[in-house]
């Protein structure tokens, strides 16, 4: 089955009891048993829910894994992955990481004796130098947020395999339509389904997809034991969103390409960060491992002033000033004060995340309207 068919059909069958074409929302906390212990595979809704199970099978098919395991948010999905570790274990992660991912390692897991190291993944050989006997997990995020660096998944996984280290890829920015890390030898994929998978800015949910049964079993155990499960209504919304994933992402990528070109030619714009540009330092890797270059574009202003950046942020009409990304509507954000405020300025500056950086999540509106909106906002600078 091809990807564009999988989004609609994989793991999804008409409901066996009624024939309902759309997966019903099984809004129940428990299930009737015929006799003690005699049931239909469903005992209690933290452990199993049919709506959730369909989403898990669908996600497994999209990423090419053994099973999906759903959580109440992207962070809960990441939390479950970190719970595979033991005190004394260390995580090696990209230094240009989603703010919440950095925060959970630094402020929660370090208290439990799990240490994080945040380094550039540009050079796989340099990554290997940071591996020690306690390194048990390599955390890749690509494209990175908000600098849109690209990590060579295959190369990093190769290094990890050599040292018997688990690799996980946060695939939120790409979505499985653009990039499938398990096919490049990663062990786990995590998603904030809140973004492209849900796609309509109306739900918070997380997914882990495991490559093999052993990892899937461990994560299902953590899912049930720790209990950060999503509700059935949220699973339904993500399932519904996924049905148009290929169309939405394709269109958003097309729009982003045009917007990146427009910004690059604008006299008031400084640097534009977009992996689709030939001049982007990781363009070749992106071209190799992604179907298209994504719909996130970051840029700063020629005068590099926070005041100017704030003028742009305040003066768009179609681009809504908001956190998050991956929805049908275009969003504009200021990473330094919004999504990445929990990262110390010194750390931010190391990766080029300046105070004047602006991040766009390009939606699926008419691109001419979007460009006109940015043009008008930039006129205020
Ligand atoms: C949003 C996001 C997360 C966290 O997901 P939530 O659903 O908000 O908990 C993790 N990683 C990336 C790259 C994200 O954009």
Tab-separated table of C-alpha atoms and ligand atoms in Angstrom, residues 73-76 98 101 141 145 170 172-173 191-195 204-206 324-325 359, ligand 1:
chain	number	residue	atom	x	y	z
A	73	UNK	CA	0.942	14.956	24.505
A	74	UNK	CA	4.211	14.982	22.604
A	75	UNK	CA	5.997	15.602	25.905
A	76	UNK	CA	4.285	12.595	27.504
A	98	UNK	CA	12.641	21.768	21.008
A	101	UNK	CA	12.621	18.429	25.181
A	141	UNK	CA	15.502	16.118	16.102
A	145	UNK	CA	13.460	23.902	15.837
A	170	UNK	CA	11.607	13.527	16.930
A	172	UNK	CA	7.361	16.302	14.423
A	173	UNK	CA	8.681	18.931	11.977
A	191	UNK	CA	5.715	12.862	17.338
A	192	UNK	CA	3.899	15.747	18.756
A	193	UNK	CA	0.710	14.834	16.869
A	194	UNK	CA	-0.493	18.237	18.017
A	195	UNK	CA	1.304	19.590	14.932
A	204	UNK	CA	-2.786	17.879	21.893
A	205	UNK	CA	-1.471	14.326	21.517
A	206	UNK	CA	1.798	12.406	21.278
A	324	UNK	CA	2.750	25.682	17.891
A	325	UNK	CA	2.945	24.771	14.187
A	359	UNK	CA	9.699	31.641	12.956
B	1	LIG	C1	5.437	20.678	20.103
B	1	LIG	C2	6.635	19.828	20.055
B	1	LIG	C3	6.886	18.877	21.054
B	1	LIG	C4	5.988	18.722	22.264
B	1	LIG	O1	4.724	18.248	21.934
B	1	LIG	P1	3.384	18.591	22.757
B	1	LIG	O2	2.327	17.889	21.995
B	1	LIG	O3	3.243	20.072	22.769
B	1	LIG	O4	3.582	18.049	24.129
B	1	LIG	C5	8.014	18.075	20.921
B	1	LIG	N1	8.859	18.220	19.875
B	1	LIG	C6	8.654	19.125	18.905
B	1	LIG	C7	9.629	19.229	17.792
B	1	LIG	C8	7.544	19.962	18.968
B	1	LIG	O5	7.363	20.878	18.003
